[in-house]
mmCIF file of N, CA, C and O in Angstrom:
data_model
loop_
_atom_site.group_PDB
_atom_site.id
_atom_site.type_symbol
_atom_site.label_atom_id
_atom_site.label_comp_id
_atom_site.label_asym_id
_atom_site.label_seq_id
_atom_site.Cartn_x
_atom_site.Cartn_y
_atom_site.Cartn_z
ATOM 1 N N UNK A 1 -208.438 -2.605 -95.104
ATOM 2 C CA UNK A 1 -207.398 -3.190 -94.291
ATOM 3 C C UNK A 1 -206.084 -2.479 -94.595
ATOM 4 O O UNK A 1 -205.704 -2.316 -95.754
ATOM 5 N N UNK A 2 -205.270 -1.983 -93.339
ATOM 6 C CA UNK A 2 -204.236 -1.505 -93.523
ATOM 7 C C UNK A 2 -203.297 -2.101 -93.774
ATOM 8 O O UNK A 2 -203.006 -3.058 -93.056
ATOM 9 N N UNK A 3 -202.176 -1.619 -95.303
ATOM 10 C CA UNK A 3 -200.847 -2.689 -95.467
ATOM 11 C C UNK A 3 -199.723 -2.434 -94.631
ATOM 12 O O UNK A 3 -199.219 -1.347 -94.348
ATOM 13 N N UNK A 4 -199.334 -3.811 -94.199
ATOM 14 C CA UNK A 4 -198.566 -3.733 -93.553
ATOM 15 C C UNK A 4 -197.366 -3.071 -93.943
ATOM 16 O O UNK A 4 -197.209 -2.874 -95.148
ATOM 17 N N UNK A 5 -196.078 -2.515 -92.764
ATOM 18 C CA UNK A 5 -195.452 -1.652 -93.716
ATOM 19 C C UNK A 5 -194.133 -2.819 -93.391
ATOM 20 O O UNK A 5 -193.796 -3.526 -92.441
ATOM 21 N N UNK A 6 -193.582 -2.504 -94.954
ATOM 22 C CA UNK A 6 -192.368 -3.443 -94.535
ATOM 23 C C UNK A 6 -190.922 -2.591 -94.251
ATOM 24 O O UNK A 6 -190.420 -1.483 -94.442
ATOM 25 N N UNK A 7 -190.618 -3.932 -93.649
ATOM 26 C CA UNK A 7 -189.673 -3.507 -92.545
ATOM 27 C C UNK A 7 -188.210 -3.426 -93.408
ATOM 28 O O UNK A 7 -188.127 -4.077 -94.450
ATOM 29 N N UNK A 8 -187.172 -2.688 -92.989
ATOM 30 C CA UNK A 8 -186.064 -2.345 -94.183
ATOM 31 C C UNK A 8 -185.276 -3.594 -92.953
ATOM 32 O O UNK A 8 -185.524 -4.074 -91.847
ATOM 33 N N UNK A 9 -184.120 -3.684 -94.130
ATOM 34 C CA UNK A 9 -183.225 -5.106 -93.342
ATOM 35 C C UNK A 9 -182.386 -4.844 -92.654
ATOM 36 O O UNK A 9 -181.439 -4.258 -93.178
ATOM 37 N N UNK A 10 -182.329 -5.074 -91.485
ATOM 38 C CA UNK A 10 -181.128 -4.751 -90.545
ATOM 39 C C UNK A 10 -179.624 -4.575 -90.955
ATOM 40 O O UNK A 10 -179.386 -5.309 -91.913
ATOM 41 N N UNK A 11 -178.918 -4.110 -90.699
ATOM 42 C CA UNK A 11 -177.878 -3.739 -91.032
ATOM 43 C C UNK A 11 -176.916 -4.095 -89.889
ATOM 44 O O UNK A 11 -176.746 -3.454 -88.852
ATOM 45 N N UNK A 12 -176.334 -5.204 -90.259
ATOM 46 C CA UNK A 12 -175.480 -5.792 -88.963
ATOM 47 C C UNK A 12 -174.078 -5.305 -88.918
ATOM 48 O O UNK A 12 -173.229 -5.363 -88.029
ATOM 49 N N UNK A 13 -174.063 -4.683 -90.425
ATOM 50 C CA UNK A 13 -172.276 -4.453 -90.308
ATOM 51 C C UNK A 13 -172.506 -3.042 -90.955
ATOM 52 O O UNK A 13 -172.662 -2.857 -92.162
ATOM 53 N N UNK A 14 -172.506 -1.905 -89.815
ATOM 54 C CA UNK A 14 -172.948 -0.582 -89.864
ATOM 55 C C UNK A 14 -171.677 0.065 -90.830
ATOM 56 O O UNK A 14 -171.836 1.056 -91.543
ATOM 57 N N UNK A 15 -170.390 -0.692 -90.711
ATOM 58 C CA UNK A 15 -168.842 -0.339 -90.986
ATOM 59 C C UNK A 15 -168.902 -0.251 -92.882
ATOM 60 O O UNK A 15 -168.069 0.252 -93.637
ATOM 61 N N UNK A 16 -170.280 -0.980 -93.236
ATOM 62 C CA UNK A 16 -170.179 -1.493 -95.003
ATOM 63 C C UNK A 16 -171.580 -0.616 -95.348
ATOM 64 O O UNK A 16 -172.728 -0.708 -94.913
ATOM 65 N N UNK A 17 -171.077 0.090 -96.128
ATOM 66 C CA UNK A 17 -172.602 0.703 -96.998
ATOM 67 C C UNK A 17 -172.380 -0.407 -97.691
ATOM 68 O O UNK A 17 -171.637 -1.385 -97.768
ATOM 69 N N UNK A 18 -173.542 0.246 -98.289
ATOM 70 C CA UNK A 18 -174.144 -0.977 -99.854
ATOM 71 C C UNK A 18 -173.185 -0.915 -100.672
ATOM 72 O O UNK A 18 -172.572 -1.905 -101.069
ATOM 73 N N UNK A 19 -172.860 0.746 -101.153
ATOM 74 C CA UNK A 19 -171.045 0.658 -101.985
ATOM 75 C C UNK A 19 -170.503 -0.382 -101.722
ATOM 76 O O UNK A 19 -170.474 -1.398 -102.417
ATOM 77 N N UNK A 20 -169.943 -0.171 -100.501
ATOM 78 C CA UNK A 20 -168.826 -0.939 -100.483
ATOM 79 C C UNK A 20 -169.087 -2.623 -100.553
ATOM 80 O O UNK A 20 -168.176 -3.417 -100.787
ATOM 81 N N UNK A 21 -170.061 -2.895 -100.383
ATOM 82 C CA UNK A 21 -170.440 -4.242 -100.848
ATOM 83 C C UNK A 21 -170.125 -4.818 -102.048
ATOM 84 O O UNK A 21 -169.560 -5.911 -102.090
ATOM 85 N N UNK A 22 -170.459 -4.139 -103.134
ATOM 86 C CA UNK A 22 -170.337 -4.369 -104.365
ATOM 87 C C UNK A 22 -168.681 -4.368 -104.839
ATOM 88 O O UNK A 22 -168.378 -4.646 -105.999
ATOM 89 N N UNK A 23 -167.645 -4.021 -103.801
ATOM 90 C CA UNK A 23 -166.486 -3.533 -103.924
ATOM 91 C C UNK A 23 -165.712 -5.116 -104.234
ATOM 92 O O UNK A 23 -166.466 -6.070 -104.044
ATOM 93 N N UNK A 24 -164.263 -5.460 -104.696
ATOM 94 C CA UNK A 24 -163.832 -6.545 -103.936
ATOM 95 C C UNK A 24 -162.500 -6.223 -104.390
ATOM 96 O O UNK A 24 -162.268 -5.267 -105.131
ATOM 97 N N UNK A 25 -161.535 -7.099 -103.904
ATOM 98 C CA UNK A 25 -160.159 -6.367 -103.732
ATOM 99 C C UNK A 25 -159.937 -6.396 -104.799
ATOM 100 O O UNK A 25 -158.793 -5.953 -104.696
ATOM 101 N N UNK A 26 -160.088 -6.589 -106.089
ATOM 102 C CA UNK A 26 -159.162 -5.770 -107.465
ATOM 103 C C UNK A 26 -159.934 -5.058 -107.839
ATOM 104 O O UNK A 26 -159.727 -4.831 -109.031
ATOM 105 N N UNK A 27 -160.923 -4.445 -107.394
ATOM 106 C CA UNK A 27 -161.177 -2.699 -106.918
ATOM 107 C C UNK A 27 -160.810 -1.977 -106.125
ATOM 108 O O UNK A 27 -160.805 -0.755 -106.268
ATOM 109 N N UNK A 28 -160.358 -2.693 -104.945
ATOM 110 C CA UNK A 28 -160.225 -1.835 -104.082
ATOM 111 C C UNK A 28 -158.303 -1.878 -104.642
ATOM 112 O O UNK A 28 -157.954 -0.766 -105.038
ATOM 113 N N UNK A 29 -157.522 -2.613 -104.680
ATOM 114 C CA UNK A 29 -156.203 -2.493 -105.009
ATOM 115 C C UNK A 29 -155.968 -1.759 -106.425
ATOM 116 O O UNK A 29 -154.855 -1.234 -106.390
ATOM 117 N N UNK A 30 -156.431 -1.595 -107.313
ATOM 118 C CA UNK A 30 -156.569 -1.186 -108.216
ATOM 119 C C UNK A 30 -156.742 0.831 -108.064
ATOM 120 O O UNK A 30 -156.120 1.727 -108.634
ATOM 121 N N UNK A 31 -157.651 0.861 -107.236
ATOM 122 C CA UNK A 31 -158.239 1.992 -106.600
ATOM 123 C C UNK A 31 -156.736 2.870 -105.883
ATOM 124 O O UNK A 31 -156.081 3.883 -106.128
ATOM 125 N N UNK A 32 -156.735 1.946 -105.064
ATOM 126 C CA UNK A 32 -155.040 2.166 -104.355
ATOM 127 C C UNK A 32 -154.676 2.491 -105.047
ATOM 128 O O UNK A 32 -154.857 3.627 -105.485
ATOM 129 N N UNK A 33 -153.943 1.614 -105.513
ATOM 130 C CA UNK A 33 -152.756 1.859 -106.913
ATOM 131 C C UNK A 33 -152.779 3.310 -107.541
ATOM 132 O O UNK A 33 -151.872 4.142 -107.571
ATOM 133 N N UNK A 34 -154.440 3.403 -108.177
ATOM 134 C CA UNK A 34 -154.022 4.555 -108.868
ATOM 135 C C UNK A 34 -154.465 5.959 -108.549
ATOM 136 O O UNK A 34 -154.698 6.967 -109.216
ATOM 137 N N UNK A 35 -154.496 5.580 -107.037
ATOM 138 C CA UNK A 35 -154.508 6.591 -105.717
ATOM 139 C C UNK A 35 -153.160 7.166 -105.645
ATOM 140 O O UNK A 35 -152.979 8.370 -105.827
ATOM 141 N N UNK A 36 -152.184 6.326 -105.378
ATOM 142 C CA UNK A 36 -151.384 6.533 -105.324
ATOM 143 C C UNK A 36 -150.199 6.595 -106.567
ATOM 144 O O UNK A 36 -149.000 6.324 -106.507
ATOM 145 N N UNK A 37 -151.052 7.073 -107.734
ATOM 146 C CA UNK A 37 -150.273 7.265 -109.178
ATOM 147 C C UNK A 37 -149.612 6.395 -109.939
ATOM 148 O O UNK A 37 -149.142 6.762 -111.016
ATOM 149 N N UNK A 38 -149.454 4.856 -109.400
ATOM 150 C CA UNK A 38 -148.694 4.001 -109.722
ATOM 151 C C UNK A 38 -149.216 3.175 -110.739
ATOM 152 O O UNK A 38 -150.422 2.934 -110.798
ATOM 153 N N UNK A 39 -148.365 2.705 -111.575
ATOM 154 C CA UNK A 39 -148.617 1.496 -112.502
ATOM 155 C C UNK A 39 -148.715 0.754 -111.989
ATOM 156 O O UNK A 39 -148.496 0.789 -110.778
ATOM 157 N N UNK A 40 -149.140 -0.452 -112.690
ATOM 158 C CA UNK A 40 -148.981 -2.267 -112.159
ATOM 159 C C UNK A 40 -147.453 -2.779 -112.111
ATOM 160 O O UNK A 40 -147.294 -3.843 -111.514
ATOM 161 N N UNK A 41 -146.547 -2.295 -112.543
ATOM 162 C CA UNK A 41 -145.373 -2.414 -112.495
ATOM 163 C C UNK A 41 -144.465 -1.892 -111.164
ATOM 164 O O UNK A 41 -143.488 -2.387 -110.602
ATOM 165 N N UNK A 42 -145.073 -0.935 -110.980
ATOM 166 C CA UNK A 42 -144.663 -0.235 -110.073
ATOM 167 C C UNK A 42 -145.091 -1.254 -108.442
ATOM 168 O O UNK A 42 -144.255 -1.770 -107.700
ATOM 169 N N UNK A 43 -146.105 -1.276 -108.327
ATOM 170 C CA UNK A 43 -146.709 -2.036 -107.456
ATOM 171 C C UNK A 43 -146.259 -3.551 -107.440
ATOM 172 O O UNK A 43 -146.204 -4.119 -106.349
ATOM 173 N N UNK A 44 -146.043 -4.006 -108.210
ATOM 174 C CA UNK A 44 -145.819 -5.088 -108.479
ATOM 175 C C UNK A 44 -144.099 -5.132 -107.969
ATOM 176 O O UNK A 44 -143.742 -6.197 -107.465
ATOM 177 N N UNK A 45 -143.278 -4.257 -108.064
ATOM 178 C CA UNK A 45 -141.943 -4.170 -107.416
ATOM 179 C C UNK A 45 -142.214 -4.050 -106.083
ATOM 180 O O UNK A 45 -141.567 -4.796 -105.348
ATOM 181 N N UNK A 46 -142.951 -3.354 -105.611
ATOM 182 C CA UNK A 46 -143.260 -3.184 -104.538
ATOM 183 C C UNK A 46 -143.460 -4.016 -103.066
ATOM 184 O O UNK A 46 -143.049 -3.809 -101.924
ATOM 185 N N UNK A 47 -144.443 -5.235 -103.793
ATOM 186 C CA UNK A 47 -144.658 -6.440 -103.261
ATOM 187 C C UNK A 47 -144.118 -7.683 -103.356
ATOM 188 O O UNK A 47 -144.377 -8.678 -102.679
ATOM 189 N N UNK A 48 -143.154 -7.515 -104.475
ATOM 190 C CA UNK A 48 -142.504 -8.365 -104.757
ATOM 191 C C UNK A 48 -142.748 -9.549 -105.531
ATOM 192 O O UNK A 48 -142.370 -10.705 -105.338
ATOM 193 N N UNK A 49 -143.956 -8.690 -107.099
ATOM 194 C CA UNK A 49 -144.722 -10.473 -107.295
ATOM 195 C C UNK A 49 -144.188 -9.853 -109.045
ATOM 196 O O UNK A 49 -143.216 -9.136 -109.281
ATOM 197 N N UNK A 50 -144.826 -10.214 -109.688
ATOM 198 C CA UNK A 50 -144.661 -9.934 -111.300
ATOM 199 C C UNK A 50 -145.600 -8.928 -111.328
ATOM 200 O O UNK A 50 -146.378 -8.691 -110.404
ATOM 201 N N UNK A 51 -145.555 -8.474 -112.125
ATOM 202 C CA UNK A 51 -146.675 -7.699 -112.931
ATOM 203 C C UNK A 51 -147.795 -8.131 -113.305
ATOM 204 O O UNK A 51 -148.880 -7.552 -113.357
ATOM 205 N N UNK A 52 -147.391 -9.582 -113.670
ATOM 206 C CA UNK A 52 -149.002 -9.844 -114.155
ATOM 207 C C UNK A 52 -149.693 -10.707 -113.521
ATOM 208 O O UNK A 52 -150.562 -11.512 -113.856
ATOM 209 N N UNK A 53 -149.131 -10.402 -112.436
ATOM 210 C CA UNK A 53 -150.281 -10.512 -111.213
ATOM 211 C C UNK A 53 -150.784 -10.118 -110.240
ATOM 212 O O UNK A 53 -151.391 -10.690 -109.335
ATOM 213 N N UNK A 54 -150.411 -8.642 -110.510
ATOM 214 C CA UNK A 54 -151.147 -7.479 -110.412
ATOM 215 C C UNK A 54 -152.065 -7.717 -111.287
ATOM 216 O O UNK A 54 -153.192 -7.948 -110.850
ATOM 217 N N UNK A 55 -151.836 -7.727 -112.781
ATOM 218 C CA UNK A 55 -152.956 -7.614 -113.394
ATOM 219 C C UNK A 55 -154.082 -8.589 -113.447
ATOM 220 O O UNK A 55 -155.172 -8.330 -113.956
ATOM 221 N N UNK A 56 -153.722 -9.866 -112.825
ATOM 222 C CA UNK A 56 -154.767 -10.903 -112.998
ATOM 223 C C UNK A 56 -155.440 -10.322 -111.813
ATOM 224 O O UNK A 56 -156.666 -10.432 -111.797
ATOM 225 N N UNK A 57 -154.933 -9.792 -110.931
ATOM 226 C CA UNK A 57 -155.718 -9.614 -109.295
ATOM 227 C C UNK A 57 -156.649 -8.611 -109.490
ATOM 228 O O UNK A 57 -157.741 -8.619 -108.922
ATOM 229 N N UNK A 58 -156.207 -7.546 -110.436
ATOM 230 C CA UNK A 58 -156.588 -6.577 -110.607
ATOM 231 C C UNK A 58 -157.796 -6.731 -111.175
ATOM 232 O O UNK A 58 -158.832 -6.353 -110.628
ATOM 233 N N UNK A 59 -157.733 -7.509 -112.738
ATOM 234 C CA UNK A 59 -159.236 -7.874 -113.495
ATOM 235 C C UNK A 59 -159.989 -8.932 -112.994
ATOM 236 O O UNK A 59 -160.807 -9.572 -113.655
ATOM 237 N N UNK A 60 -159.603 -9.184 -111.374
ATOM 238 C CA UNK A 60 -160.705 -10.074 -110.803
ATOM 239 C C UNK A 60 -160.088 -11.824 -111.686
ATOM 240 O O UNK A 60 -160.467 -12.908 -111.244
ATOM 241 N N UNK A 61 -159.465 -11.745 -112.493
ATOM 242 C CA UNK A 61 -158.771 -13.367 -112.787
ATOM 243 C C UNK A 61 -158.841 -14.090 -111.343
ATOM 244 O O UNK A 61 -159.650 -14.870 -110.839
ATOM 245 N N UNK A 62 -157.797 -13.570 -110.954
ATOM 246 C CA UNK A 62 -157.512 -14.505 -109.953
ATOM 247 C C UNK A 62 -158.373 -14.091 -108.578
ATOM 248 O O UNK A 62 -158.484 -12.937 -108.164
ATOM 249 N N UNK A 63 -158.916 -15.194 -108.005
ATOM 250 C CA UNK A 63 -159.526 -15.406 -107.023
ATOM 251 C C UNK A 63 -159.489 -15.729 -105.362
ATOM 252 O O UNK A 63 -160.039 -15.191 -104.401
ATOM 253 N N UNK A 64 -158.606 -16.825 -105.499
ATOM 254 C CA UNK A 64 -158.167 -17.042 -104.143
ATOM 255 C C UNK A 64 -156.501 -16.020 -103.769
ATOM 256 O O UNK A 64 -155.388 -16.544 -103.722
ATOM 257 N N UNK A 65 -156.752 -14.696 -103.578
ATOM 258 C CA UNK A 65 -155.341 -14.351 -103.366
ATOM 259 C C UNK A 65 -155.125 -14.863 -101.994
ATOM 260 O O UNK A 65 -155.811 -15.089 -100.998
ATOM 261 N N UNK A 66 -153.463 -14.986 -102.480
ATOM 262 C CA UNK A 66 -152.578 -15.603 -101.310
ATOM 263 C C UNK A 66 -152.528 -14.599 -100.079
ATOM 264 O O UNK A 66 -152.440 -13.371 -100.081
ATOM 265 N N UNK A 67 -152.619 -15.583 -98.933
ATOM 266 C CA UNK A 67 -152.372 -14.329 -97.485
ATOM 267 C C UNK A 67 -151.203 -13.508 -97.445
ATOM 268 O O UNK A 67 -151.229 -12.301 -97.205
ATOM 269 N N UNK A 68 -150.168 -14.184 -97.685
ATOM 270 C CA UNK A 68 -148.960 -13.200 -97.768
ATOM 271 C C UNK A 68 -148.975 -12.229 -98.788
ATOM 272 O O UNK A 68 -148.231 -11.274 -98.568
ATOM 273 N N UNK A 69 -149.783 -12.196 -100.130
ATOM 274 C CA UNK A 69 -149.744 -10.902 -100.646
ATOM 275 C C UNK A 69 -150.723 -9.903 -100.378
ATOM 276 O O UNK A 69 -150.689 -8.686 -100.558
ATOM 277 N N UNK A 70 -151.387 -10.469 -100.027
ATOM 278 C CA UNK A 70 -153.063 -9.556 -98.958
ATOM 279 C C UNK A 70 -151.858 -8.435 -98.123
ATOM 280 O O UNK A 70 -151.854 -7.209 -98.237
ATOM 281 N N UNK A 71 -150.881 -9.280 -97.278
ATOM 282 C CA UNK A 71 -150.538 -8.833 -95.856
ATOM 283 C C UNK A 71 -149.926 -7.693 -96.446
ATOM 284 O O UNK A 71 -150.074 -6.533 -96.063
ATOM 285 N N UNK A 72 -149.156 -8.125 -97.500
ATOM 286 C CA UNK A 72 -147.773 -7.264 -98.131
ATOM 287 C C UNK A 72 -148.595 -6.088 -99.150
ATOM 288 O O UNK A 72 -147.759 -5.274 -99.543
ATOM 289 N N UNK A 73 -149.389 -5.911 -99.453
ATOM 290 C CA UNK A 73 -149.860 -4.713 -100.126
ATOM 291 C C UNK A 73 -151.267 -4.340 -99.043
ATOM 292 O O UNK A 73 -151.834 -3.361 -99.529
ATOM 293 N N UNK A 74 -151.876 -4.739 -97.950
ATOM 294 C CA UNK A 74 -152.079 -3.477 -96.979
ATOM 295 C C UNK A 74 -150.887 -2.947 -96.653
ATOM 296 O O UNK A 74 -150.946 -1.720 -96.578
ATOM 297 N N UNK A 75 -149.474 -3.555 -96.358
ATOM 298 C CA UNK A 75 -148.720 -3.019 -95.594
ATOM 299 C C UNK A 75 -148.333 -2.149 -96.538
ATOM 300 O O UNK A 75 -148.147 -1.024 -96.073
ATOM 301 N N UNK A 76 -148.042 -2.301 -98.294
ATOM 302 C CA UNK A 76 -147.365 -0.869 -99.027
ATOM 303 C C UNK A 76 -148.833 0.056 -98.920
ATOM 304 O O UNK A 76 -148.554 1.183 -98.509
ATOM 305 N N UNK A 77 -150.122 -0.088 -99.143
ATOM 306 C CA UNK A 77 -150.732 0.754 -98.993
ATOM 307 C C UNK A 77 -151.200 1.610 -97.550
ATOM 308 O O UNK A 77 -151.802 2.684 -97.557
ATOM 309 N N UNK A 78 -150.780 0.874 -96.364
ATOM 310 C CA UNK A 78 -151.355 1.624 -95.374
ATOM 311 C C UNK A 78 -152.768 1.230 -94.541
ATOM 312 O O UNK A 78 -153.245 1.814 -93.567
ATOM 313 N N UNK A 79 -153.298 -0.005 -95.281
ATOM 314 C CA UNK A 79 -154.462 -0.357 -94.969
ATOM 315 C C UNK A 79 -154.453 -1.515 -94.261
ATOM 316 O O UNK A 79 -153.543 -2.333 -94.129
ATOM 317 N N UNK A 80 -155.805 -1.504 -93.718
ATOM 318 C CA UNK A 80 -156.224 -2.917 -93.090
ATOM 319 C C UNK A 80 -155.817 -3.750 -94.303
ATOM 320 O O UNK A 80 -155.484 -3.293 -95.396
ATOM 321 N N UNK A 81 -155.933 -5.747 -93.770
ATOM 322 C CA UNK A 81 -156.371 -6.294 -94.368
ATOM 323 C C UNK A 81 -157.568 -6.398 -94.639
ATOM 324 O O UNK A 81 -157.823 -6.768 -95.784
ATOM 325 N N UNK A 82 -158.671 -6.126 -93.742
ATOM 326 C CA UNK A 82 -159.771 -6.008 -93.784
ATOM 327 C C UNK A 82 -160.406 -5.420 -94.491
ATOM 328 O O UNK A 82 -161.519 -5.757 -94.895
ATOM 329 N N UNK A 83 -159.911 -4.598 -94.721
ATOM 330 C CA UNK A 83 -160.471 -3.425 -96.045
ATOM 331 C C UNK A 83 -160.416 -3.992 -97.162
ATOM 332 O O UNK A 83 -161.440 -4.003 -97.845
ATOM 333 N N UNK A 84 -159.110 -4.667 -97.693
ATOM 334 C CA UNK A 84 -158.749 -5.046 -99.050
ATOM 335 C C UNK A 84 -159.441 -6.302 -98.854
ATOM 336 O O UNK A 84 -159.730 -6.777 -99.952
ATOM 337 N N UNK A 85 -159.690 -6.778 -98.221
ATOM 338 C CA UNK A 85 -161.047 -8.063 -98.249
ATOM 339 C C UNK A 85 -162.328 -7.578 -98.296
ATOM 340 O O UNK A 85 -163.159 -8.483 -98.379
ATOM 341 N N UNK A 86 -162.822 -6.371 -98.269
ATOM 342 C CA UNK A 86 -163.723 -5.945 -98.049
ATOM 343 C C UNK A 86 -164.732 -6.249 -96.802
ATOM 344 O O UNK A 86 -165.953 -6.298 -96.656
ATOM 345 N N UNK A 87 -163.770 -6.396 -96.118
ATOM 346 C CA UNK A 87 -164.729 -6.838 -94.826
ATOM 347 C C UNK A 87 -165.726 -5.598 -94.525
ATOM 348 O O UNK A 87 -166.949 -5.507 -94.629
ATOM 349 N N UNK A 88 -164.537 -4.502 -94.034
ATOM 350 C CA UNK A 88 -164.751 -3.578 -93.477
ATOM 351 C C UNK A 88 -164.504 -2.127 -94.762
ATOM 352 O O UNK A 88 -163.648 -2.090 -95.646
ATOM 353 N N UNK A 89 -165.467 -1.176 -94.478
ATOM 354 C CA UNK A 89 -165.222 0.205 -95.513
ATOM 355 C C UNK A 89 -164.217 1.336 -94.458
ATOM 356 O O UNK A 89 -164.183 2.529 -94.758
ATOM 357 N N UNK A 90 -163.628 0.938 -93.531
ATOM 358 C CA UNK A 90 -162.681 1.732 -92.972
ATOM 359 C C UNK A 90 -161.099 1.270 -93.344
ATOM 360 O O UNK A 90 -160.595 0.159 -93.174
ATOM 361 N N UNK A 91 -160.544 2.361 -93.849
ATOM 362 C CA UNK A 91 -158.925 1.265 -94.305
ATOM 363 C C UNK A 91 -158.186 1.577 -93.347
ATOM 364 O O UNK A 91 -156.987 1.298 -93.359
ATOM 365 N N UNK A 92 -158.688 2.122 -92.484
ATOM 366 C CA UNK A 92 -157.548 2.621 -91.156
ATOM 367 C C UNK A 92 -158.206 1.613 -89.723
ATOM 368 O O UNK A 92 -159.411 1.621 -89.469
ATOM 369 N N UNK A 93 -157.466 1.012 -89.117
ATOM 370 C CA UNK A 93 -157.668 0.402 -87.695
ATOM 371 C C UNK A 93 -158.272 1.688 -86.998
ATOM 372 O O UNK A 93 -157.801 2.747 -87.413
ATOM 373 N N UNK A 94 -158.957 1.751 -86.294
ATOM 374 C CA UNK A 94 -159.461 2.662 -84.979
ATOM 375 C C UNK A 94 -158.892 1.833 -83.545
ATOM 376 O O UNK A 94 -159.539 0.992 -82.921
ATOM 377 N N UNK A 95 -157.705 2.253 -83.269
ATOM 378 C CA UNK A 95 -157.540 1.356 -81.276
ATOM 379 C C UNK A 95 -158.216 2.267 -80.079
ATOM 380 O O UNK A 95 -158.190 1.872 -78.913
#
């Protein structure tokens, strides 16, 4: 009897490899950051919060980040929000 062959799992969100799954935003901001050469200090002026919360965001501490700092560091980095949520693995809008 022939085995059946199994079937691989659909892939509904073509936009996310498996990488980026495993990603979540104090990787991906973190990543930024030192993309763009900066300390936590630095960034942290930037957005207008303390420093050390950059760093809690950063080591995954903190969990529920606030929408307004989501909004305010895609906007210093250039990115979706979507990205830094990991929705999506594109950090640029396509219109």
């Amino acid at each position: 009897m022939a085995s059946a062959k199994e079937k691989e799992p659909v892939n509904h969100e073509p936009w996310l490899n498996e990488e980026d799954e495993k990603e979540t935003i104090a990787s991906r901001v973190k990543e930024l950051r030192k993309g763009r050469q900066w300390n936590q200090a630095q960034l942290a002026e930037k957005v207008g919060v303390a420093r050390s919360q950059i760093t809690r965001l950063e080591s995954g501490e903190t969990q529920n980040v606030n929408s307004d700092l989501i909004v305010k560091l895609a906007k210093v980095f250039g990115v979706t929000t979507d990205y830094l949520l990991c929705v999506t693995g594109i950090p640029h809008a396509k219109y």
